[in-house]
Coordinates of C-alpha atoms and ligand atoms in Angstrom, one line a residue:
M1 CA 132.8 135.6 85.5
K2 CA 135.4 135.8 88.6
E3 CA 135.1 139.5 90.3
V4 CA 138.7 141.5 89.5
T5 CA 140.0 144.1 90.8
V6 CA 140.1 147.0 89.1
F7 CA 142.3 150.3 89.8
T8 CA 141.4 153.6 90.1
V9 CA 144.5 154.3 88.0
N10 CA 143.6 153.7 84.9
N11 CA 146.9 153.1 83.7
N12 CA 146.8 150.6 85.8
F13 CA 145.8 148.3 82.3
F14 CA 146.5 149.6 78.5
Q15 CA 144.0 146.7 77.3
P16 CA 141.3 146.2 80.0
S17 CA 139.5 144.0 78.1
S18 CA 142.1 141.5 76.7
E19 CA 144.2 141.6 79.7
L20 CA 141.3 141.6 82.4
I21 CA 139.8 138.5 79.4
A22 CA 138.5 135.2 81.8
S23 CA 140.7 131.7 81.2
A24 CA 138.5 130.0 79.4
A25 CA 138.0 133.0 77.2
I26 CA 141.3 133.6 76.8
R27 CA 142.0 129.8 75.2
E28 CA 139.0 130.2 73.2
V29 CA 141.7 133.4 71.7
Q30 CA 144.4 131.2 71.5
N31 CA 142.8 128.3 69.6
K32 CA 141.8 130.5 67.2
K33 CA 144.7 132.3 66.5
L34 CA 146.8 129.1 66.9
M35 CA 144.8 127.5 64.0
K36 CA 146.4 130.5 61.3
A37 CA 150.1 130.0 63.1
F38 CA 150.7 127.0 61.9
K39 CA 149.1 127.5 58.6
R40 CA 151.6 130.4 58.9
A41 CA 153.9 128.6 60.3
Q42 CA 153.8 126.6 57.0
R43 CA 155.6 129.3 54.8
I44 CA 158.5 129.3 56.8
P45 CA 160.7 125.7 53.9
F46 CA 162.1 124.4 57.5
L47 CA 159.3 124.5 59.8
R48 CA 157.3 123.4 56.1
K49 CA 159.0 120.2 55.6
K50 CA 159.3 119.3 59.9
I51 CA 155.5 119.8 59.9
E52 CA 155.2 117.0 56.3
E53 CA 157.7 114.6 58.4
C54 CA 154.6 114.7 61.5
K55 CA 151.6 113.1 58.9
L56 CA 149.7 114.6 61.3
E57 CA 146.0 114.1 59.6
T58 CA 144.1 116.6 61.4
F59 CA 145.0 119.7 63.0
R60 CA 142.2 121.0 65.4
G61 CA 144.4 123.7 67.7
I62 CA 145.5 123.6 71.4
D63 CA 144.4 119.9 71.6
D64 CA 146.9 119.0 69.7
L65 CA 150.0 121.3 69.8
A66 CA 152.0 118.5 71.3
K67 CA 151.8 116.4 68.0
L68 CA 154.0 119.4 66.6
P69 CA 157.4 120.0 66.2
F70 CA 159.4 121.7 67.9
T71 CA 161.3 125.0 66.5
T72 CA 165.5 125.2 67.8
K73 CA 167.4 128.7 67.9
K74 CA 170.1 126.2 66.2
E75 CA 167.4 126.4 63.2
I76 CA 166.9 129.7 62.9
V77 CA 170.5 130.6 62.9
S78 CA 171.4 127.9 60.5
C79 CA 169.5 130.0 57.8
F80 CA 170.5 133.5 58.7
P81 CA 169.9 136.2 57.1
F82 CA 166.2 135.7 55.3
G83 CA 165.4 131.9 56.2
A84 CA 162.2 131.8 58.3
L85 CA 160.4 134.5 56.5
A86 CA 157.0 133.8 56.1
V87 CA 156.6 137.7 53.8
P88 CA 157.9 139.2 50.9
L89 CA 160.7 141.4 52.6
S90 CA 158.5 144.2 50.8
Q91 CA 156.0 143.5 53.6
V92 CA 158.9 143.4 56.9
V93 CA 159.1 147.1 58.4
R94 CA 161.3 146.7 59.8
I95 CA 164.3 143.4 61.6
H96 CA 166.2 143.5 64.2
T97 CA 168.2 141.0 65.2
S98 CA 169.7 140.1 68.8
S99 CA 173.0 139.8 70.6
G100 CA 174.6 136.7 69.5
S101 CA 174.7 135.1 72.1
T102 CA 175.6 132.8 69.1
N103 CA 178.0 132.9 66.1
K104 CA 175.5 133.9 64.4
P105 CA 173.2 136.6 65.5
I106 CA 169.2 135.5 64.8
T107 CA 167.2 137.7 62.7
T108 CA 163.8 139.0 63.5
F109 CA 161.0 140.3 61.2
Y110 CA 157.4 142.8 61.2
T111 CA 155.0 143.7 59.4
R112 CA 153.6 146.9 60.5
S113 CA 151.1 144.6 62.1
D114 CA 153.9 142.7 63.8
L115 CA 155.3 146.5 65.5
K116 CA 151.3 147.8 66.7
I117 CA 151.3 144.4 68.5
W118 CA 154.5 144.7 69.7
S119 CA 154.9 148.7 71.1
E120 CA 151.0 147.8 72.4
L121 CA 152.9 144.5 75.0
M122 CA 155.5 146.8 75.5
A123 CA 152.3 149.5 76.6
R124 CA 150.5 146.7 78.4
G125 CA 153.6 146.2 80.2
L126 CA 154.8 149.3 81.4
A127 CA 151.2 150.0 82.4
A128 CA 151.0 147.3 84.3
I129 CA 154.3 148.1 86.6
G130 CA 152.4 151.3 87.8
A131 CA 153.7 153.8 84.8
E132 CA 151.4 156.1 83.6
K133 CA 151.5 159.8 81.4
G134 CA 153.7 162.3 83.3
D135 CA 156.5 159.9 83.8
V136 CA 159.3 160.3 82.3
F137 CA 161.2 157.7 80.3
Q138 CA 164.9 157.0 79.6
N139 CA 166.0 154.1 78.0
T140 CA 169.5 153.6 78.9
T141 CA 170.1 149.8 76.5
S142 CA 171.9 149.6 72.8
Q143 CA 168.8 151.2 70.4
G144 CA 169.7 149.5 67.5
M145 CA 169.4 146.1 66.4
F146 CA 169.2 145.4 69.3
T147 CA 165.1 144.4 70.1
G148 CA 165.7 145.8 74.4
G149 CA 165.7 149.1 73.4
L150 CA 163.5 150.6 70.3
G151 CA 161.3 148.2 72.1
L152 CA 160.8 149.0 75.1
I153 CA 160.3 153.3 73.5
Q154 CA 157.5 152.2 71.2
G155 CA 155.8 150.4 74.4
A156 CA 156.5 154.0 76.1
E157 CA 155.3 156.5 73.5
R158 CA 152.2 154.1 72.8
L159 CA 152.0 155.0 76.8
G160 CA 152.2 158.0 76.7
L161 CA 155.1 158.7 78.6
T162 CA 157.7 161.1 78.2
V163 CA 160.6 159.2 76.2
V164 CA 164.0 160.1 76.7
P165 CA 166.5 158.1 74.4
L166 CA 169.6 158.7 75.5
G167 CA 170.8 154.3 74.5
S168 CA 173.8 153.1 75.5
A169 CA 176.0 155.7 77.0
H170 CA 178.3 155.5 79.9
P171 CA 177.0 155.1 83.5
E172 CA 177.5 158.9 84.6
K173 CA 176.0 160.2 81.2
Q174 CA 173.2 158.1 81.9
I175 CA 172.8 159.3 85.4
E176 CA 173.2 162.8 84.4
T177 CA 170.3 162.9 81.8
M178 CA 168.3 161.5 84.2
K179 CA 168.8 164.6 86.2
D180 CA 168.1 166.7 84.0
F181 CA 165.5 165.7 82.4
G182 CA 163.2 164.3 85.7
V183 CA 163.7 161.1 84.5
T184 CA 161.0 159.0 87.0
I185 CA 161.3 155.1 85.5
F186 CA 164.1 154.2 83.3
H187 CA 164.8 150.4 80.8
A188 CA 168.3 149.0 82.1
I189 CA 169.9 145.2 82.2
P190 CA 170.2 144.5 85.8
S191 CA 174.0 145.3 86.0
F192 CA 174.3 149.0 85.0
A193 CA 171.6 148.9 87.8
L194 CA 174.5 147.8 90.0
R195 CA 176.8 150.5 87.9
M196 CA 174.3 153.0 89.1
I197 CA 174.5 151.3 92.8
E198 CA 178.5 151.8 93.0
I199 CA 178.3 155.5 91.3
F200 CA 175.5 157.1 93.8
E201 CA 177.8 155.4 96.8
S202 CA 180.6 157.5 95.8
Q203 CA 178.8 161.0 95.3
E204 CA 177.1 161.9 98.3
G205 CA 174.0 163.6 97.5
L206 CA 173.6 162.6 94.1
R207 CA 171.1 159.7 94.4
S208 CA 168.4 162.8 96.4
S209 CA 169.3 165.0 93.1
L210 CA 166.9 162.4 90.8
R211 CA 163.5 161.5 90.8
I212 CA 163.7 157.8 89.8
K213 CA 160.6 155.6 91.1
R214 CA 161.0 152.6 88.4
G215 CA 162.9 150.4 86.8
I216 CA 162.0 148.1 84.0
L217 CA 164.9 145.5 83.8
G218 CA 166.0 142.3 82.2
A219 CA 167.6 140.8 78.7
E220 CA 170.3 139.6 82.2
P221 CA 169.5 136.5 84.0
W222 CA 169.5 137.6 87.5
T223 CA 167.4 137.1 90.6
K224 CA 165.0 138.2 93.6
E225 CA 167.4 138.4 95.2
M226 CA 169.5 140.9 92.9
R227 CA 166.5 142.5 92.4
K228 CA 165.9 143.5 96.4
K229 CA 169.5 145.1 96.0
I230 CA 169.2 147.1 93.8
E231 CA 165.5 148.4 94.8
G232 CA 167.3 148.5 98.5
A233 CA 170.0 150.6 96.9
L234 CA 168.8 152.5 94.9
G235 CA 165.4 153.5 96.6
I236 CA 163.4 152.7 93.8
E237 CA 161.0 149.7 92.6
A238 CA 162.2 147.2 89.8
F239 CA 160.3 144.8 87.4
N240 CA 161.3 141.6 85.9
N241 CA 160.6 141.8 82.0
Y242 CA 161.2 139.1 79.5
G243 CA 161.2 138.3 75.9
F244 CA 163.6 137.2 73.4
A245 CA 164.0 137.9 69.4
E246 CA 163.1 135.5 67.9
V247 CA 159.6 136.0 69.1
G248 CA 160.0 139.9 68.2
G249 CA 162.0 140.7 71.4
P250 CA 160.5 141.6 74.7
G251 CA 157.0 142.4 75.6
V252 CA 156.3 138.2 75.8
A253 CA 156.3 137.9 79.7
I254 CA 156.3 141.2 82.7
E255 CA 155.7 141.2 86.0
C256 CA 153.0 143.7 87.6
K257 CA 153.0 146.7 90.8
F258 CA 152.5 142.5 92.4
K259 CA 155.8 141.4 91.5
S260 CA 153.8 137.6 91.6
G261 CA 156.1 135.9 88.9
L262 CA 155.8 136.8 85.2
H263 CA 152.8 137.6 83.5
V264 CA 152.9 136.1 79.9
W265 CA 150.9 137.3 77.4
E266 CA 148.9 135.0 76.3
D267 CA 146.3 136.4 73.9
H268 CA 149.7 136.5 71.8
F269 CA 151.7 134.0 73.1
L270 CA 150.7 130.3 73.9
A271 CA 153.8 128.8 76.7
E272 CA 154.7 125.6 77.3
I273 CA 156.6 124.2 80.3
V274 CA 158.3 120.9 78.7
D275 CA 161.0 118.1 80.2
P276 CA 164.1 119.1 78.6
K277 CA 165.0 115.8 77.8
T278 CA 162.2 114.7 76.6
G279 CA 159.3 117.6 75.3
E280 CA 156.7 116.1 77.2
Q281 CA 154.7 118.9 79.0
V282 CA 154.8 119.6 82.9
E283 CA 153.0 119.7 85.7
V284 CA 151.9 123.2 87.0
E285 CA 154.5 124.1 89.2
E286 CA 157.1 122.2 87.8
E287 CA 160.3 123.0 86.5
G288 CA 160.5 122.9 83.1
E289 CA 161.9 124.9 79.7
L290 CA 159.7 126.8 78.7
V291 CA 158.7 126.5 75.1
I292 CA 156.1 129.9 73.2
T293 CA 154.3 129.6 70.3
P294 CA 154.0 133.5 69.4
L295 CA 150.3 133.6 67.8
S296 CA 149.9 136.7 66.5
R297 CA 153.0 137.0 64.3
E298 CA 153.1 137.8 60.2
A299 CA 156.2 137.5 59.4
M300 CA 157.8 135.0 61.3
P301 CA 156.1 132.7 62.8
I302 CA 157.5 130.0 64.2
I303 CA 156.2 127.1 66.5
R304 CA 156.8 126.1 69.7
Y305 CA 160.0 127.2 70.2
R306 CA 162.5 125.8 73.0
T307 CA 163.4 129.3 74.6
G308 CA 166.3 127.6 76.8
D309 CA 165.5 128.8 79.6
I310 CA 164.4 127.1 82.8
T311 CA 161.3 128.4 84.9
R312 CA 157.3 126.6 86.0
F313 CA 154.3 127.8 85.6
L314 CA 152.7 129.6 89.2
D315 CA 149.2 128.2 90.2
G316 CA 146.6 130.2 91.9
D317 CA 145.7 133.7 90.1
C318 CA 147.6 137.2 91.0
E319 CA 146.4 139.9 92.9
C320 CA 145.9 142.3 90.0
G321 CA 143.0 140.4 88.7
R322 CA 144.9 139.2 85.3
S323 CA 144.0 135.7 84.4
H324 CA 146.9 135.2 82.1
R325 CA 149.0 133.0 83.5
R326 CA 152.3 133.8 85.1
V327 CA 155.4 132.3 84.8
D328 CA 158.4 132.6 87.4
W329 CA 162.0 134.1 87.1
I330 CA 163.9 132.2 85.1
K331 CA 166.3 129.8 86.7
G332 CA 168.8 129.6 84.1
R333 CA 169.4 128.3 81.1
I334 CA 170.0 124.9 80.1
D335 CA 173.2 126.2 78.2
D336 CA 174.7 128.1 81.2
M337 CA 174.8 125.2 83.2
I338 CA 178.6 124.3 85.1
K339 CA 179.2 120.7 85.7
V340 CA 181.9 120.2 87.7
R341 CA 182.8 117.0 89.6
G342 CA 179.4 115.8 88.2
I343 CA 177.3 118.5 89.9
G344 CA 175.3 120.5 88.2
I345 CA 175.4 124.4 89.3
Y346 CA 173.7 127.8 87.6
P347 CA 175.3 131.1 88.0
S348 CA 171.5 132.1 89.5
N349 CA 172.8 129.3 92.1
V350 CA 176.2 131.4 93.3
E351 CA 173.9 135.0 92.3
R352 CA 170.9 134.2 94.6
I353 CA 174.1 133.6 97.7
V354 CA 176.1 137.0 97.4
A355 CA 172.9 139.4 96.5
S356 CA 171.6 138.4 99.8
H357 CA 175.0 139.6 101.8
K358 CA 175.4 143.5 103.0
E359 CA 178.6 143.6 102.7
C360 CA 178.5 142.4 98.9
N361 CA 178.3 145.0 96.0
G362 CA 176.8 142.2 93.6
N363 CA 179.8 141.7 91.2
F364 CA 181.1 138.1 90.7
Q365 CA 182.5 135.8 88.6
I366 CA 183.1 132.4 88.2
V367 CA 185.9 130.7 87.2
L368 CA 186.5 128.0 86.0
T369 CA 189.9 126.8 85.9
G370 CA 190.3 123.2 85.6
I371 CA 187.4 119.8 85.0
D372 CA 187.5 119.8 89.0
D373 CA 188.6 123.7 89.8
I374 CA 185.9 126.4 90.3
T375 CA 187.0 129.3 91.7
V376 CA 184.2 132.2 92.4
K377 CA 185.5 135.6 92.9
V378 CA 183.4 138.3 94.6
E379 CA 183.2 141.4 95.6
A380 CA 183.1 143.4 99.0
N381 CA 182.3 146.7 99.4
N382 CA 184.8 149.7 100.0
G383 CA 183.7 149.1 103.6
L384 CA 184.9 145.4 103.9
S385 CA 189.3 146.7 102.1
N386 CA 190.6 147.0 105.6
D387 CA 188.7 144.4 107.7
I388 CA 190.5 141.5 107.4
E389 CA 189.0 139.3 109.8
A390 CA 185.0 140.3 108.3
Q391 CA 186.2 139.8 104.8
K392 CA 187.2 136.1 106.5
R393 CA 183.9 135.5 108.0
L394 CA 182.1 136.3 104.3
Q395 CA 184.0 134.4 102.4
A396 CA 183.7 131.7 105.2
A397 CA 180.1 132.1 105.1
I398 CA 179.9 132.5 101.2
F399 CA 181.6 129.0 100.7
N400 CA 179.0 127.1 103.1
E401 CA 175.7 129.0 101.9
I402 CA 177.2 127.4 98.2
K403 CA 178.1 124.0 99.2
E404 CA 174.6 123.8 101.1
A405 CA 172.7 125.3 97.7
T406 CA 174.6 122.9 94.8
L407 CA 176.2 120.1 97.6
L408 CA 179.9 122.0 95.7
R409 CA 183.0 122.7 97.6
T410 CA 184.1 126.0 96.1
N411 CA 187.1 128.6 96.1
V412 CA 185.2 131.6 97.0
E413 CA 187.4 135.0 96.3
I414 CA 186.9 138.3 98.5
V415 CA 188.3 140.5 95.8
P416 CA 187.9 144.1 96.1
Q417 CA 184.8 147.1 94.7
G418 CA 186.3 147.1 91.4
T419 CA 188.4 144.6 90.7
I420 CA 186.1 142.4 88.5
P421 CA 185.7 143.5 84.8
R422 CA 182.8 145.8 83.7
A423 CA 181.9 144.9 80.5
E424 CA 180.4 147.2 78.2
G425 CA 177.4 145.2 77.5
K426 CA 176.4 141.6 79.2
A427 CA 177.8 140.7 82.3
K428 CA 180.8 138.1 82.4
R429 CA 179.7 135.9 85.2
V430 CA 181.4 133.0 83.7
V431 CA 185.2 133.2 82.8
D432 CA 186.1 128.9 82.0
M433 CA 189.7 128.8 81.3
R434 CA 189.3 125.5 80.8
G435 CA 190.6 124.6 77.0
L436 CA 193.4 127.3 77.8
F437 CA 195.4 124.8 79.9
S438 CA 194.5 121.2 78.1
Ligands
ZN1 ZN1 149.7 140.4 88.2

């Protein structure tokens, strides 16, 4: 068996026997659970029909995985609200929905066992980033139907942290509460962290009155470059966290203290990366669409769910000793790709560049005004407001870097701090005005 690094701080592992399990043992667990998940999936009418259409003579587990049909977002949305439920409603102890990037939200259901496992995985994730008893945890996101709020709170409680469930509130109120209770770790969407930077910059001494050490961020696309900016400006360590309502919310994958990709909790989720066009599995390190099969879910046991998220498996071992495979940060969603003059560009291409300039505060917006017209509005820090020459240099640099990264020539506008509207929830990075002029 492979030698593993075990930290002296107990809380780095919440369930060491599951987290430090050898790769071969994980495959065995997955295989067993997949057989059960395959049976449970057939309690969902639309999936039963699709599986029947595959005319499988036998199903032998992971080796036959690629023979199973995919589940798509469209299918789940079209059977709103109860069509993907596999157990009687009386066994469901909780219902959540997605934030609804489509017209109807995704409904997701939990039996008591689903809820227990979810809490444990969130506790695992929080332990993996270094949270431990004595930490004071604040949730800054909505605690209603959104899975991220209650999901993180349950995990924090399970780990034994002191929870401050403020939920969505003005950034000023969030910071005041962090100060009042000596919060050391918080959960937020990345654009909230950018708001915190602005507030810290406007109030001298505010940062030093806070005890925050770590942030767990997710539920919105972001990049490693943005992480660097957030960590530098807030003086915290920030960790990426991944999950989605269709398989129960956050707790699918998270970074550990070594920040080298996100460990997928493979004893509960089977991950594949496929070519988005052909649906065939791709090689390790090769980019493709992430496909997830939840292995333990009872209430909503979907199979081979196409996330639409582009990433890749990372090769090699992580220094933490966990053998759960890692995926890279999500590069973008397939549906987020903008096509301009035949060239595809993701908002993350722009974010990376904007975040790497210290003169920018990280806020930007991509505005599409015509078939061939793309404008990137970038907010500069207040320090740049009277320096026209510096603004011109920044504009030219961003133009060149976007061109180099994507081959696209874009209009770049440097705008003053606070000009781009701040969304209540997730940031709106792309404004498509093309339909308005046709
Ligand atoms: Zn690790």
